[in-house]
PDB file of C-alpha atoms in Angstrom:
ATOM      1  CA  MET A   1     -20.461  11.728  17.774  1.00 34.00           C
ATOM      2  CA  THR A   2     -23.168  10.431  15.334  1.00 36.00           C
ATOM      3  CA  SER A   3     -22.329   6.861  14.991  1.00 40.00           C
ATOM      4  CA  PRO A   4     -23.845   4.320  16.171  1.00 40.00           C
ATOM      5  CA  ASN A   5     -20.384   2.361  16.070  1.00 45.00           C
ATOM      6  CA  ASN A   6     -18.770   5.158  18.213  1.00 49.00           C
ATOM      7  CA  ASN A   7     -18.190   3.424  21.795  1.00 54.00           C
ATOM      8  CA  PRO A   8     -15.628   5.356  24.356  1.00 58.00           C
ATOM      9  CA  ASN A   9     -15.443   1.879  26.373  1.00 67.00           C
ATOM     10  CA  ARG A  10     -14.815  -0.322  23.324  1.00 79.00           C
ATOM     11  CA  SER A  11     -11.402  -2.620  22.923  1.00 86.00           C
ATOM     12  CA  TRP A  12      -9.247  -2.475  20.433  1.00 88.00           C
ATOM     13  CA  THR A  13     -10.371  -6.339  19.635  1.00 88.00           C
ATOM     14  CA  GLU A  14     -13.737  -5.180  19.814  1.00 87.00           C
ATOM     15  CA  MET A  15     -13.068  -2.665  17.301  1.00 86.00           C
ATOM     16  CA  VAL A  16     -11.154  -4.831  14.996  1.00 86.00           C
ATOM     17  CA  ALA A  17     -14.136  -7.440  15.435  1.00 86.00           C
ATOM     18  CA  ALA A  18     -16.730  -4.752  14.512  1.00 84.00           C
ATOM     19  CA  SER A  19     -15.131  -3.441  11.465  1.00 83.00           C
ATOM     20  CA  ARG A  20     -14.846  -6.701  10.009  1.00 82.00           C
ATOM     21  CA  GLN A  21     -18.048  -6.369   9.497  1.00 83.00           C
ATOM     22  CA  GLU A  22     -18.285  -3.615   7.680  1.00 84.00           C
ATOM     23  CA  ILE A  23     -18.205  -4.710   3.946  1.00 83.00           C
ATOM     24  CA  PRO A  24     -17.376  -2.040   1.166  1.00 85.00           C
ATOM     25  CA  ALA A  25     -19.546  -0.738  -1.180  1.00 87.00           C
ATOM     26  CA  PRO A  26     -19.257  -2.614  -4.505  1.00 89.00           C
ATOM     27  CA  VAL A  27     -17.083  -0.823  -6.966  1.00 90.00           C
ATOM     28  CA  ASP A  28     -16.560  -1.440 -10.695  1.00 93.00           C
ATOM     29  CA  VAL A  29     -13.615  -0.273 -12.238  1.00 94.00           C
ATOM     30  CA  ARG A  30     -13.612  -1.485 -15.418  1.00 93.00           C
ATOM     31  CA  TYR A  31     -14.163   1.229 -17.490  1.00 94.00           C
ATOM     32  CA  SER A  32     -11.423   3.355 -15.762  1.00 94.00           C
ATOM     33  CA  VAL A  33      -9.007   0.374 -16.119  1.00 94.00           C
ATOM     34  CA  ARG A  34     -10.249   0.254 -19.896  1.00 94.00           C
ATOM     35  CA  ALA A  35      -9.287   3.411 -20.696  1.00 93.00           C
ATOM     36  CA  GLU A  36      -6.414   3.495 -18.399  1.00 92.00           C
ATOM     37  CA  LEU A  37      -5.393   0.688 -20.747  1.00 91.00           C
ATOM     38  CA  GLU A  38      -5.976   1.884 -24.236  1.00 91.00           C
ATOM     39  CA  SER A  39      -4.296   4.746 -22.540  1.00 89.00           C
ATOM     40  CA  LEU A  40      -1.244   2.668 -22.018  1.00 84.00           C
ATOM     41  CA  LEU A  41      -1.243   0.820 -25.717  1.00 83.00           C
ATOM     42  CA  ARG A  42      -1.572   4.163 -27.493  1.00 84.00           C
ATOM     43  CA  ASN A  43       2.093   5.610 -25.916  1.00 79.00           C
ATOM     44  CA  PRO A  44       3.114   2.827 -24.683  1.00 71.00           C
ATOM     45  CA  ARG A  45       5.961   2.846 -21.860  1.00 63.00           C
ATOM     46  CA  PRO A  46       8.520   0.550 -20.535  1.00 58.00           C
ATOM     47  CA  LEU A  47       7.374  -2.450 -18.834  1.00 49.00           C
ATOM     48  CA  GLU A  48       9.206  -1.975 -16.144  1.00 50.00           C
ATOM     49  CA  GLU A  49       9.302   2.162 -15.921  1.00 52.00           C
ATOM     50  CA  LEU A  50      12.305   3.037 -14.686  1.00 49.00           C
ATOM     51  CA  ASP A  51      12.289   4.554 -11.556  1.00 53.00           C
ATOM     52  CA  TRP A  52      15.706   6.182 -10.529  1.00 60.00           C
ATOM     53  CA  THR A  53      14.431   6.661  -6.537  1.00 58.00           C
ATOM     54  CA  SER A  54      13.608   2.593  -6.159  1.00 56.00           C
ATOM     55  CA  ALA A  55      16.564   2.046  -7.984  1.00 62.00           C
ATOM     56  CA  LEU A  56      18.844   4.604  -5.599  1.00 67.00           C
ATOM     57  CA  VAL A  57      17.062   2.807  -2.457  1.00 62.00           C
ATOM     58  CA  ASN A  58      17.737  -0.902  -3.885  1.00 60.00           C
ATOM     59  CA  LEU A  59      20.899  -0.317  -4.314  1.00 67.00           C
ATOM     60  CA  PHE A  60      20.964  -0.300  -0.412  1.00 68.00           C
ATOM     61  CA  SER A  61      19.355  -3.180  -0.206  1.00 66.00           C
ATOM     62  CA  PRO A  62      20.569  -6.167   2.027  1.00 71.00           C
ATOM     63  CA  GLY A  63      21.388  -7.973  -1.492  1.00 74.00           C
ATOM     64  CA  PHE A  64      23.522  -5.314  -2.737  1.00 75.00           C
ATOM     65  CA  VAL A  65      25.458  -4.211   0.670  1.00 79.00           C
ATOM     66  CA  ARG A  66      26.498  -7.545   1.122  1.00 81.00           C
ATOM     67  CA  LEU A  67      27.608  -7.734  -2.555  1.00 84.00           C
ATOM     68  CA  GLY A  68      29.652  -4.305  -2.394  1.00 85.00           C
ATOM     69  CA  VAL A  69      31.136  -6.144   1.079  1.00 86.00           C
ATOM     70  CA  ALA A  70      32.409  -8.977  -1.102  1.00 88.00           C
ATOM     71  CA  ALA A  71      33.822  -6.998  -3.179  1.00 90.00           C
ATOM     72  CA  ALA A  72      35.669  -4.589  -1.707  1.00 90.00           C
ATOM     73  CA  PHE A  73      36.647  -7.602   0.569  1.00 88.00           C
ATOM     74  CA  LEU A  74      37.847  -9.079  -2.937  1.00 90.00           C
ATOM     75  CA  CYS A  75      39.886  -5.940  -4.154  1.00 90.00           C
ATOM     76  CA  MET A  76      41.608  -5.565  -0.856  1.00 90.00           C
ATOM     77  CA  LEU A  77      42.535  -8.777  -0.951  1.00 89.00           C
ATOM     78  CA  VAL A  78      44.066  -8.602  -4.156  1.00 89.00           C
ATOM     79  CA  LEU A  79      45.805  -5.132  -3.866  1.00 89.00           C
ATOM     80  CA  ALA A  80      47.274  -6.565  -0.345  1.00 86.00           C
ATOM     81  CA  GLY A  81      48.864  -9.791  -2.498  1.00 82.00           C
ATOM     82  CA  ASN A  82      50.034  -7.543  -5.377  1.00 79.00           C
ATOM     83  CA  SER A  83      52.012  -4.898  -3.004  1.00 70.00           C
ATOM     84  CA  SER A  84      55.028  -4.735  -1.731  1.00 65.00           C
ATOM     85  CA  ILE A  85      57.466  -2.892  -0.001  1.00 61.00           C
ATOM     86  CA  THR A  86      60.670  -2.387  -0.947  1.00 59.00           C
ATOM     87  CA  ILE A  87      63.609  -1.406   1.951  1.00 57.00           C
ATOM     88  CA  THR A  88      66.523   0.680   0.057  1.00 56.00           C
ATOM     89  CA  ASP A  89      69.526   0.241   2.302  1.00 53.00           C
ATOM     90  CA  THR A  90      70.846   3.447   3.019  1.00 53.00           C
ATOM     91  CA  GLU A  91      73.639   2.257   4.724  1.00 52.00           C
ATOM     92  CA  PHE A  92      76.417   2.666   2.776  1.00 48.00           C
ATOM     93  CA  GLU A  93      79.295   0.193   3.203  1.00 50.00           C
ATOM     94  CA  ASN A  94      81.303  -0.213   0.499  1.00 53.00           C
ATOM     95  CA  ASP A  95      80.247   3.271  -1.804  1.00 56.00           C
ATOM     96  CA  ASP A  96      80.774   5.734   1.103  1.00 58.00           C
ATOM     97  CA  PRO A  97      84.313   7.364  -0.208  1.00 57.00           C
ATOM     98  CA  LEU A  98      84.948   8.001   2.918  1.00 56.00           C
ATOM     99  CA  VAL A  99      84.522   4.643   3.928  1.00 53.00           C
ATOM    100  CA  THR A 100      86.526   3.154   0.947  1.00 53.00           C
ATOM    101  CA  LEU A 101      89.326   5.333   1.391  1.00 55.00           C
ATOM    102  CA  TYR A 102      89.662   4.050   5.135  1.00 53.00           C
ATOM    103  CA  SER A 103      89.087   0.761   5.024  1.00 53.00           C
ATOM    104  CA  GLY A 104      92.094  -1.575   4.742  1.00 54.00           C
ATOM    105  CA  GLU A 105      94.955  -2.895   7.370  1.00 54.00           C
ATOM    106  CA  GLY A 106      96.006   0.046   8.251  1.00 56.00           C
ATOM    107  CA  GLU A 107      96.164   1.316  11.189  1.00 58.00           C
ATOM    108  CA  TRP A 108      93.503   3.171  12.905  1.00 56.00           C
ATOM    109  CA  SER A 109      96.391   5.998  14.170  1.00 57.00           C
ATOM    110  CA  ASP A 110      96.699   6.814  10.363  1.00 58.00           C
ATOM    111  CA  TRP A 111      93.203   8.031  10.183  1.00 53.00           C
ATOM    112  CA  LEU A 112      94.099  10.957  12.686  1.00 53.00           C
TER     113      LEU A 112
ATOM    114  CA  MET B   1     -21.830 -14.922 -18.655  1.00 44.00           C
ATOM    115  CA  GLU B   2     -18.160 -15.348 -20.222  1.00 47.00           C
ATOM    116  CA  THR B   3     -16.232 -15.128 -16.754  1.00 47.00           C
ATOM    117  CA  GLU B   4     -18.089 -17.171 -15.452  1.00 53.00           C
ATOM    118  CA  THR B   5     -16.959 -20.337 -17.815  1.00 66.00           C
ATOM    119  CA  VAL B   6     -14.026 -19.344 -19.053  1.00 78.00           C
ATOM    120  CA  ALA B   7     -10.792 -20.211 -16.952  1.00 90.00           C
ATOM    121  CA  ASP B   8      -8.427 -17.504 -15.977  1.00 91.00           C
ATOM    122  CA  ASP B   9      -5.517 -18.790 -17.399  1.00 91.00           C
ATOM    123  CA  GLU B  10      -7.312 -18.522 -20.725  1.00 92.00           C
ATOM    124  CA  LEU B  11      -8.474 -15.418 -20.213  1.00 93.00           C
ATOM    125  CA  VAL B  12      -4.528 -14.519 -18.963  1.00 94.00           C
ATOM    126  CA  LYS B  13      -3.441 -16.137 -22.500  1.00 93.00           C
ATOM    127  CA  ARG B  14      -5.976 -14.049 -24.218  1.00 93.00           C
ATOM    128  CA  ALA B  15      -4.463 -10.689 -22.374  1.00 93.00           C
ATOM    129  CA  ARG B  16      -1.485 -11.053 -23.074  1.00 92.00           C
ATOM    130  CA  GLU B  17      -2.136 -11.463 -27.466  1.00 92.00           C
ATOM    131  CA  GLY B  18      -3.774  -8.154 -26.836  1.00 90.00           C
ATOM    132  CA  ASP B  19      -7.393  -9.560 -26.349  1.00 92.00           C
ATOM    133  CA  LEU B  20      -8.037  -6.123 -23.922  1.00 92.00           C
ATOM    134  CA  SER B  21     -12.197  -7.740 -23.201  1.00 93.00           C
ATOM    135  CA  ALA B  22     -10.178 -10.832 -21.984  1.00 94.00           C
ATOM    136  CA  PHE B  23      -8.918  -8.553 -19.729  1.00 95.00           C
ATOM    137  CA  ASP B  24     -12.005  -6.717 -18.758  1.00 95.00           C
ATOM    138  CA  SER B  25     -13.601  -9.978 -17.893  1.00 94.00           C
ATOM    139  CA  LEU B  26     -10.301 -10.629 -15.433  1.00 95.00           C
ATOM    140  CA  VAL B  27     -11.083  -7.296 -13.700  1.00 96.00           C
ATOM    141  CA  VAL B  28     -15.493  -7.788 -13.805  1.00 95.00           C
ATOM    142  CA  LYS B  29     -14.257 -11.347 -11.667  1.00 94.00           C
ATOM    143  CA  HIS B  30     -11.734 -10.544  -9.376  1.00 95.00           C
ATOM    144  CA  GLN B  31     -12.568  -6.359  -8.408  1.00 95.00           C
ATOM    145  CA  GLY B  32     -14.538  -7.569  -5.382  1.00 94.00           C
ATOM    146  CA  MET B  33     -12.384  -9.791  -4.141  1.00 93.00           C
ATOM    147  CA  ILE B  34      -9.638  -6.781  -4.495  1.00 94.00           C
ATOM    148  CA  SER B  35     -11.603  -4.137  -3.364  1.00 93.00           C
ATOM    149  CA  ARG B  36     -12.674  -6.165  -0.054  1.00 90.00           C
ATOM    150  CA  CYS B  37      -8.522  -6.213   0.692  1.00 90.00           C
ATOM    151  CA  LEU B  38      -8.145  -3.507  -0.112  1.00 91.00           C
ATOM    152  CA  PHE B  39     -10.850  -1.538   1.983  1.00 89.00           C
ATOM    153  CA  ARG B  40      -9.256  -2.422   5.243  1.00 86.00           C
ATOM    154  CA  PHE B  41      -6.492  -0.392   3.583  1.00 87.00           C
ATOM    155  CA  CYS B  42      -8.592   2.716   3.042  1.00 86.00           C
ATOM    156  CA  PRO B  43     -12.232   3.013   3.430  1.00 82.00           C
ATOM    157  CA  HIS B  44     -12.785   6.052   1.617  1.00 85.00           C
ATOM    158  CA  GLN B  45     -14.541   5.120  -1.580  1.00 87.00           C
ATOM    159  CA  SER B  46     -13.196   7.282  -4.560  1.00 87.00           C
ATOM    160  CA  ASP B  47      -9.419   6.061  -2.619  1.00 90.00           C
ATOM    161  CA  LEU B  48     -10.301   2.723  -2.279  1.00 93.00           C
ATOM    162  CA  GLU B  49     -11.663   2.810  -6.046  1.00 94.00           C
ATOM    163  CA  ASP B  50      -8.032   4.154  -7.398  1.00 94.00           C
ATOM    164  CA  LEU B  51      -6.562   1.693  -5.627  1.00 95.00           C
ATOM    165  CA  VAL B  52      -8.804  -1.159  -6.842  1.00 96.00           C
ATOM    166  CA  GLN B  53      -7.571   0.313 -10.707  1.00 96.00           C
ATOM    167  CA  ASP B  54      -3.871   1.002  -9.442  1.00 95.00           C
ATOM    168  CA  THR B  55      -3.890  -3.008  -8.959  1.00 96.00           C
ATOM    169  CA  PHE B  56      -5.556  -4.097 -12.054  1.00 97.00           C
ATOM    170  CA  ILE B  57      -2.890  -1.392 -14.002  1.00 95.00           C
ATOM    171  CA  LYS B  58      -0.095  -2.714 -12.493  1.00 95.00           C
ATOM    172  CA  ALA B  59      -1.553  -6.441 -13.383  1.00 96.00           C
ATOM    173  CA  TYR B  60      -1.782  -5.835 -16.718  1.00 95.00           C
ATOM    174  CA  ARG B  61       1.671  -4.359 -16.830  1.00 93.00           C
ATOM    175  CA  LYS B  62       3.246  -7.437 -15.574  1.00 93.00           C
ATOM    176  CA  LEU B  63       0.770 -10.282 -16.109  1.00 93.00           C
ATOM    177  CA  HIS B  64       4.255 -11.593 -18.392  1.00 91.00           C
ATOM    178  CA  LEU B  65       5.530 -12.463 -15.254  1.00 91.00           C
ATOM    179  CA  TRP B  66       2.181 -14.617 -13.783  1.00 92.00           C
ATOM    180  CA  LYS B  67       2.709 -18.719 -14.547  1.00 90.00           C
ATOM    181  CA  PRO B  68      -0.461 -20.687 -13.793  1.00 88.00           C
ATOM    182  CA  THR B  69       1.259 -22.772 -11.442  1.00 87.00           C
ATOM    183  CA  ALA B  70      -0.169 -20.918  -8.941  1.00 85.00           C
ATOM    184  CA  PRO B  71      -3.774 -19.287  -8.535  1.00 90.00           C
ATOM    185  CA  PHE B  72      -4.171 -15.857 -10.659  1.00 93.00           C
ATOM    186  CA  GLU B  73      -6.325 -15.405  -7.805  1.00 92.00           C
ATOM    187  CA  ASN B  74      -3.294 -15.422  -5.058  1.00 90.00           C
ATOM    188  CA  TRP B  75      -0.875 -13.685  -7.260  1.00 92.00           C
ATOM    189  CA  LEU B  76      -3.592 -10.450  -8.198  1.00 94.00           C
ATOM    190  CA  ARG B  77      -4.140 -10.539  -4.271  1.00 92.00           C
ATOM    191  CA  ARG B  78      -0.418 -10.151  -3.561  1.00 90.00           C
ATOM    192  CA  ILE B  79      -0.368  -7.403  -6.459  1.00 93.00           C
ATOM    193  CA  ALA B  80      -3.711  -5.912  -4.403  1.00 93.00           C
ATOM    194  CA  TYR B  81      -1.173  -6.030  -0.871  1.00 91.00           C
ATOM    195  CA  ASN B  82       1.374  -4.186  -2.524  1.00 90.00           C
ATOM    196  CA  THR B  83      -1.133  -1.226  -3.677  1.00 92.00           C
ATOM    197  CA  GLY B  84      -1.579  -1.288  -0.156  1.00 90.00           C
ATOM    198  CA  HIS B  85       1.372  -0.704   0.606  1.00 88.00           C
ATOM    199  CA  ASP B  86       2.810   1.546  -1.417  1.00 89.00           C
ATOM    200  CA  TYR B  87      -0.315   3.559   0.100  1.00 89.00           C
ATOM    201  CA  PHE B  88       0.899   3.323   3.806  1.00 87.00           C
ATOM    202  CA  ARG B  89       3.819   4.381   2.436  1.00 85.00           C
ATOM    203  CA  ARG B  90       2.709   7.476   0.471  1.00 84.00           C
ATOM    204  CA  SER B  91       0.294   8.441   3.415  1.00 78.00           C
ATOM    205  CA  LYS B  92       1.680  10.922   5.783  1.00 59.00           C
ATOM    206  CA  ARG B  93       1.425   9.665   9.796  1.00 54.00           C
ATOM    207  CA  THR B  94      -1.604  11.439  10.655  1.00 51.00           C
ATOM    208  CA  PRO B  95      -2.207  12.410  14.474  1.00 49.00           C
ATOM    209  CA  VAL B  96      -4.732  10.226  15.681  1.00 48.00           C
ATOM    210  CA  ALA B  97      -8.348  11.383  16.073  1.00 45.00           C
ATOM    211  CA  LEU B  98      -9.593   8.836  17.828  1.00 45.00           C
ATOM    212  CA  ALA B  99     -10.076  11.126  21.308  1.00 41.00           C
ATOM    213  CA  SER B 100     -13.721   9.391  21.393  1.00 43.00           C
ATOM    214  CA  LEU B 101     -12.124   6.061  22.114  1.00 45.00           C
ATOM    215  CA  GLY B 102     -10.450   7.437  24.930  1.00 44.00           C
ATOM    216  CA  GLN B 103     -11.495   8.619  27.770  1.00 39.00           C
ATOM    217  CA  GLU B 104     -11.590  12.406  26.852  1.00 43.00           C
ATOM    218  CA  SER B 105     -13.364  12.960  23.857  1.00 42.00           C
ATOM    219  CA  ASN B 106     -12.057  15.587  20.777  1.00 46.00           C
ATOM    220  CA  GLN B 107     -14.953  17.383  19.289  1.00 45.00           C
ATOM    221  CA  LEU B 108     -13.416  19.226  16.858  1.00 43.00           C
ATOM    222  CA  GLU B 109     -11.534  15.795  16.132  1.00 45.00           C
ATOM    223  CA  LEU B 110     -14.447  14.348  15.955  1.00 45.00           C
ATOM    224  CA  GLU B 111     -15.915  16.673  13.583  1.00 46.00           C
ATOM    225  CA  ARG B 112     -12.699  16.500  11.549  1.00 45.00           C
ATOM    226  CA  ILE B 113     -13.715  12.754  10.830  1.00 47.00           C
ATOM    227  CA  GLU B 114     -17.330  12.711   9.924  1.00 46.00           C
ATOM    228  CA  ASP B 115     -16.957  15.835   7.615  1.00 45.00           C
ATOM    229  CA  ARG B 116     -15.005  13.577   4.989  1.00 46.00           C
ATOM    230  CA  THR B 117     -16.714  13.573   2.436  1.00 42.00           C
ATOM    231  CA  ASN B 118     -16.181  10.125   1.333  1.00 45.00           C
ATOM    232  CA  ILE B 119     -16.437   7.765   4.875  1.00 47.00           C
ATOM    233  CA  GLN B 120     -19.695   6.848   5.267  1.00 53.00           C
ATOM    234  CA  GLU B 121     -20.862   6.775   8.572  1.00 56.00           C
ATOM    235  CA  GLU B 122     -20.752   2.891   8.277  1.00 60.00           C
ATOM    236  CA  TYR B 123     -17.094   2.509   7.658  1.00 69.00           C
ATOM    237  CA  GLN B 124     -16.727   4.597  10.631  1.00 75.00           C
ATOM    238  CA  LEU B 125     -14.458   2.259  12.823  1.00 79.00           C
ATOM    239  CA  THR B 126     -12.132   0.408   9.866  1.00 81.00           C
ATOM    240  CA  GLU B 127     -11.429   4.541   9.483  1.00 82.00           C
ATOM    241  CA  GLN B 128     -10.780   4.362  13.347  1.00 82.00           C
ATOM    242  CA  VAL B 129      -8.250   1.255  12.898  1.00 85.00           C
ATOM    243  CA  GLN B 130      -6.326   2.854  10.089  1.00 85.00           C
ATOM    244  CA  GLN B 131      -6.070   6.265  11.983  1.00 83.00           C
ATOM    245  CA  LEU B 132      -4.784   4.518  15.248  1.00 85.00           C
ATOM    246  CA  LEU B 133      -2.687   2.508  12.703  1.00 88.00           C
ATOM    247  CA  SER B 134      -1.580   5.469  10.579  1.00 86.00           C
ATOM    248  CA  GLU B 135       0.910   6.119  13.410  1.00 88.00           C
ATOM    249  CA  LEU B 136       2.936   3.443  12.849  1.00 90.00           C
ATOM    250  CA  PRO B 137       5.602   2.985  10.128  1.00 90.00           C
ATOM    251  CA  ALA B 138       4.353   1.671   6.939  1.00 89.00           C
ATOM    252  CA  ASP B 139       5.693  -2.370   7.469  1.00 90.00           C
ATOM    253  CA  ASP B 140       4.140  -2.654  10.469  1.00 91.00           C
ATOM    254  CA  ARG B 141       1.055  -1.410   9.233  1.00 91.00           C
ATOM    255  CA  LEU B 142       0.575  -3.515   6.352  1.00 91.00           C
ATOM    256  CA  LEU B 143       1.574  -6.351   9.017  1.00 92.00           C
ATOM    257  CA  LEU B 144      -1.319  -5.451  11.220  1.00 91.00           C
ATOM    258  CA  THR B 145      -3.970  -4.421   8.296  1.00 90.00           C
ATOM    259  CA  MET B 146      -2.659  -7.825   6.944  1.00 90.00           C
ATOM    260  CA  HIS B 147      -2.613 -10.513  10.064  1.00 89.00           C
ATOM    261  CA  TYR B 148      -4.790  -8.953  12.002  1.00 83.00           C
ATOM    262  CA  LEU B 149      -7.832  -7.670  10.674  1.00 83.00           C
ATOM    263  CA  GLU B 150      -7.486  -9.377   7.127  1.00 85.00           C
ATOM    264  CA  GLU B 151      -6.450 -12.469   9.064  1.00 87.00           C
ATOM    265  CA  ARG B 152      -4.222 -13.698   6.629  1.00 89.00           C
ATOM    266  CA  PRO B 153      -1.400 -15.953   7.961  1.00 92.00           C
ATOM    267  CA  LEU B 154       1.859 -14.968   8.315  1.00 92.00           C
ATOM    268  CA  ALA B 155       3.177 -16.447   5.587  1.00 91.00           C
ATOM    269  CA  GLU B 156       1.358 -14.736   3.099  1.00 88.00           C
ATOM    270  CA  VAL B 157       2.567 -11.371   4.295  1.00 91.00           C
ATOM    271  CA  ALA B 158       5.844 -12.244   3.748  1.00 91.00           C
ATOM    272  CA  GLU B 159       5.421 -13.028   0.582  1.00 86.00           C
ATOM    273  CA  ALA B 160       2.858  -9.800  -0.092  1.00 84.00           C
ATOM    274  CA  ALA B 161       5.725  -7.795   1.555  1.00 85.00           C
ATOM    275  CA  GLY B 162       8.613  -9.668   0.283  1.00 86.00           C
ATOM    276  CA  TRP B 163      10.264 -10.263   3.466  1.00 91.00           C
ATOM    277  CA  SER B 164      11.811 -14.102   4.580  1.00 93.00           C
ATOM    278  CA  LEU B 165       9.529 -15.878   6.745  1.00 94.00           C
ATOM    279  CA  SER B 166      11.702 -15.903   9.728  1.00 95.00           C
ATOM    280  CA  LYS B 167      11.683 -11.665   9.266  1.00 94.00           C
ATOM    281  CA  THR B 168       8.023 -11.750   9.407  1.00 95.00           C
ATOM    282  CA  LYS B 169       7.282 -13.023  12.993  1.00 94.00           C
ATOM    283  CA  VAL B 170      10.375 -10.784  14.293  1.00 95.00           C
ATOM    284  CA  LYS B 171       8.565  -7.915  12.716  1.00 94.00           C
ATOM    285  CA  SER B 172       5.153  -8.962  13.687  1.00 93.00           C
ATOM    286  CA  PHE B 173       5.618  -9.249  17.601  1.00 93.00           C
ATOM    287  CA  ARG B 174       7.817  -5.803  17.269  1.00 94.00           C
ATOM    288  CA  ALA B 175       4.273  -4.648  15.224  1.00 93.00           C
ATOM    289  CA  LYS B 176       2.386  -5.949  18.045  1.00 92.00           C
ATOM    290  CA  LYS B 177       4.829  -3.917  20.834  1.00 93.00           C
ATOM    291  CA  LYS B 178       4.362  -1.181  19.027  1.00 93.00           C
ATOM    292  CA  LEU B 179       0.696  -1.380  18.788  1.00 92.00           C
ATOM    293  CA  ARG B 180       0.690  -1.882  22.616  1.00 92.00           C
ATOM    294  CA  LYS B 181       2.158   0.960  23.494  1.00 92.00           C
ATOM    295  CA  LEU B 182      -0.017   3.114  21.559  1.00 89.00           C
ATOM    296  CA  LEU B 183      -3.122   1.802  22.721  1.00 89.00           C
ATOM    297  CA  ASN B 184      -1.700   2.866  25.859  1.00 90.00           C
ATOM    298  CA  ARG B 185      -0.783   6.123  25.450  1.00 88.00           C
ATOM    299  CA  TYR B 186      -4.622   6.730  23.883  1.00 86.00           C
ATOM    300  CA  ASP B 187      -5.952   4.319  26.964  1.00 86.00           C
ATOM    301  CA  ILE B 188      -7.544   2.016  24.880  1.00 86.00           C
ATOM    302  CA  SER B 189      -7.839  -1.270  26.330  1.00 86.00           C
ATOM    303  CA  GLU B 190      -6.711  -4.949  24.000  1.00 83.00           C
TER     304      GLU B 190
END
């Protein structure tokens, strides 16, 4: 490697310290920024572009997840409060014709 | 020159009213600082210019959100770090071509780095540092770039990334652990 910066025995700390000495060449982006802004103003887009992928990812952010869990818990409580189970008495005591027929004060031998 | 005498908040006010030359003045005033911030993320000149340009375009689109309670420069720098973070997320992880820094050298890999048209010889260390960091996830890369290379405090990293300070501290600890493993893998001492 021809670079004088190459030193196979350089430690990470030394690399980082030496890289801090590297300073970028001056940049001048005013013309390209201006051109881009003029194009934006000619063809206005919404300030916050709708990005459905970001929106989808945001749905899984901790805030939304907490909100979703809280909403689900609330729904569970509401449903639990409103639900009731009616147990129908299926054992006939008075409506069964056989019971009715044979209830009374008769002797049990009468049934035989 | 106008930019030396007119304060940022005045230029922002005019830019918000549609005065593009006021925004030009802001670009001229702050592009050096922004390019120095983003250089740590990407030392390639053409990509760097793109990132700087993106930062100013984002700043223009969010100009209505800036409040004069904080310096404009700080707000702009945060947008720059966000832009750098996005750049890391978009960049694919590349196999580390740092064999020259380890015990063995891989001449083909070294030539691949040297052949990159936009890399200048004097930026190769920054490039090599970023090559190593490119093996880490984007969040860790952002943290190490801002905290290690840019020497920004963790509070600023937290603000730039949108994390809480405690989360940033935990992430910092984990990122350093991952970096240590990476350095061990390539036989680079700390």
